[in-house]
Amino acid sequence: MHIRGDHAELVVGGRLDVRNAADARTVLHSAVDDGAGDLVLNLTELDSWDATGLGVIMGAHRRAGRAGRRLVLRGVPPQMQRLLVATRLHRILAIEGGIAADSLPRV
């Protein structure tokens, strides 16, 4: 997993899973705490995430809300869009461009 960027936009790539959740949490929390306005998570380079990785994103979402900020997901890959729809988290998280649940391919 790699995360690069600043307190306004972070690009997350590789796998966001239990093995690197602590490191990801630290980077995301620092970005939330050190900035203002929307924090964009660009996920175009993200290969996969597991429940722990999704929990890290939800934790950053809650922390951003408490700080008066908004976490915005950009470039969510289709397989992760399906998971967000299945868990109904697409209704809670801010997703740039939204997710059209009807247009997602069935697996």
Short mmCIF file of N, CA and C in Angstrom, two decimals, residues 50-89:
data_model
loop_
_atom_site.label_atom_id
_atom_site.label_comp_id
_atom_site.label_asym_id
_atom_site.label_seq_id
_atom_site.Cartn_x
_atom_site.Cartn_y
_atom_site.Cartn_z
N ASP A 50 -10.00 -4.68 2.39
CA ASP A 50 -10.77 -5.65 3.14
C ASP A 50 -11.60 -4.88 4.17
N ALA A 51 -12.27 -5.60 5.05
CA ALA A 51 -13.14 -4.96 6.05
C ALA A 51 -12.34 -4.00 6.93
N THR A 52 -11.11 -4.36 7.26
CA THR A 52 -10.28 -3.48 8.08
C THR A 52 -9.97 -2.19 7.33
N GLY A 53 -9.62 -2.30 6.06
CA GLY A 53 -9.34 -1.12 5.25
C GLY A 53 -10.56 -0.22 5.12
N LEU A 54 -11.71 -0.83 4.93
CA LEU A 54 -12.95 -0.06 4.86
C LEU A 54 -13.20 0.63 6.20
N GLY A 55 -12.87 -0.07 7.29
CA GLY A 55 -13.01 0.53 8.62
C GLY A 55 -12.11 1.74 8.81
N VAL A 56 -10.91 1.69 8.23
CA VAL A 56 -10.00 2.83 8.30
C VAL A 56 -10.62 4.04 7.59
N ILE A 57 -11.20 3.79 6.42
CA ILE A 57 -11.84 4.88 5.69
C ILE A 57 -13.03 5.43 6.46
N MET A 58 -13.82 4.56 7.06
CA MET A 58 -14.96 5.04 7.85
C MET A 58 -14.49 5.82 9.07
N GLY A 59 -13.40 5.38 9.70
CA GLY A 59 -12.85 6.12 10.83
C GLY A 59 -12.38 7.51 10.42
N ALA A 60 -11.74 7.61 9.26
CA ALA A 60 -11.30 8.91 8.74
C ALA A 60 -12.51 9.78 8.42
N HIS A 61 -13.57 9.17 7.91
CA HIS A 61 -14.81 9.90 7.63
C HIS A 61 -15.37 10.50 8.91
N ARG A 62 -15.44 9.71 9.97
CA ARG A 62 -15.96 10.21 11.25
C ARG A 62 -15.06 11.30 11.83
N ARG A 63 -13.74 11.09 11.77
CA ARG A 63 -12.79 12.08 12.29
C ARG A 63 -12.91 13.39 11.51
N ALA A 64 -13.04 13.30 10.20
CA ALA A 64 -13.20 14.51 9.38
C ALA A 64 -14.47 15.26 9.79
N GLY A 65 -15.56 14.53 10.00
CA GLY A 65 -16.80 15.17 10.43
C GLY A 65 -16.65 15.91 11.74
N ARG A 66 -15.95 15.28 12.69
CA ARG A 66 -15.72 15.93 13.99
C ARG A 66 -14.85 17.18 13.85
N ALA A 67 -13.99 17.21 12.83
CA ALA A 67 -13.10 18.34 12.60
C ALA A 67 -13.74 19.40 11.70
N GLY A 68 -15.01 19.19 11.33
CA GLY A 68 -15.69 20.13 10.46
C GLY A 68 -15.27 20.01 9.00
N ARG A 69 -14.75 18.86 8.65
CA ARG A 69 -14.31 18.59 7.28
C ARG A 69 -15.19 17.51 6.67
N ARG A 70 -14.98 17.28 5.40
CA ARG A 70 -15.70 16.22 4.70
C ARG A 70 -14.69 15.36 3.97
N LEU A 71 -14.80 14.05 4.12
CA LEU A 71 -13.98 13.10 3.38
C LEU A 71 -14.71 12.78 2.08
N VAL A 72 -14.03 12.95 0.96
CA VAL A 72 -14.63 12.73 -0.36
C VAL A 72 -13.83 11.65 -1.07
N LEU A 73 -14.50 10.60 -1.52
CA LEU A 73 -13.84 9.53 -2.27
C LEU A 73 -13.91 9.86 -3.76
N ARG A 74 -12.78 9.73 -4.42
CA ARG A 74 -12.70 9.99 -5.87
C ARG A 74 -12.15 8.74 -6.55
N GLY A 75 -12.69 8.43 -7.70
CA GLY A 75 -12.15 7.33 -8.51
C GLY A 75 -12.29 5.97 -7.85
N VAL A 76 -13.44 5.69 -7.25
CA VAL A 76 -13.65 4.41 -6.57
C VAL A 76 -13.77 3.31 -7.63
N PRO A 77 -12.87 2.32 -7.60
CA PRO A 77 -12.93 1.23 -8.58
C PRO A 77 -14.26 0.47 -8.50
N PRO A 78 -14.72 -0.09 -9.63
CA PRO A 78 -16.03 -0.74 -9.68
C PRO A 78 -16.25 -1.83 -8.61
N GLN A 79 -15.26 -2.68 -8.36
CA GLN A 79 -15.47 -3.74 -7.38
C GLN A 79 -15.67 -3.17 -5.98
N MET A 80 -15.04 -2.02 -5.70
CA MET A 80 -15.23 -1.38 -4.40
C MET A 80 -16.55 -0.62 -4.35
N GLN A 81 -16.98 -0.12 -5.51
CA GLN A 81 -18.30 0.50 -5.57
C GLN A 81 -19.37 -0.51 -5.20
N ARG A 82 -19.23 -1.75 -5.70
CA ARG A 82 -20.21 -2.79 -5.39
C ARG A 82 -20.26 -3.06 -3.89
N LEU A 83 -19.10 -3.07 -3.24
CA LEU A 83 -19.07 -3.30 -1.80
C LEU A 83 -19.73 -2.14 -1.05
N LEU A 84 -19.48 -0.91 -1.49
CA LEU A 84 -20.11 0.24 -0.84
C LEU A 84 -21.63 0.19 -0.99
N VAL A 85 -22.11 -0.26 -2.15
CA VAL A 85 -23.55 -0.39 -2.36
C VAL A 85 -24.11 -1.53 -1.49
N ALA A 86 -23.43 -2.66 -1.47
CA ALA A 86 -23.89 -3.82 -0.70
C ALA A 86 -23.98 -3.50 0.79
N THR A 87 -23.05 -2.69 1.29
CA THR A 87 -23.05 -2.32 2.71
C THR A 87 -23.83 -1.04 2.98
N ARG A 88 -24.35 -0.44 1.93
CA ARG A 88 -25.09 0.82 1.97
C ARG A 88 -24.26 2.01 2.44
N LEU A 89 -22.96 1.85 2.44
CA LEU A 89 -22.08 2.95 2.84
C LEU A 89 -22.03 4.05 1.78
#
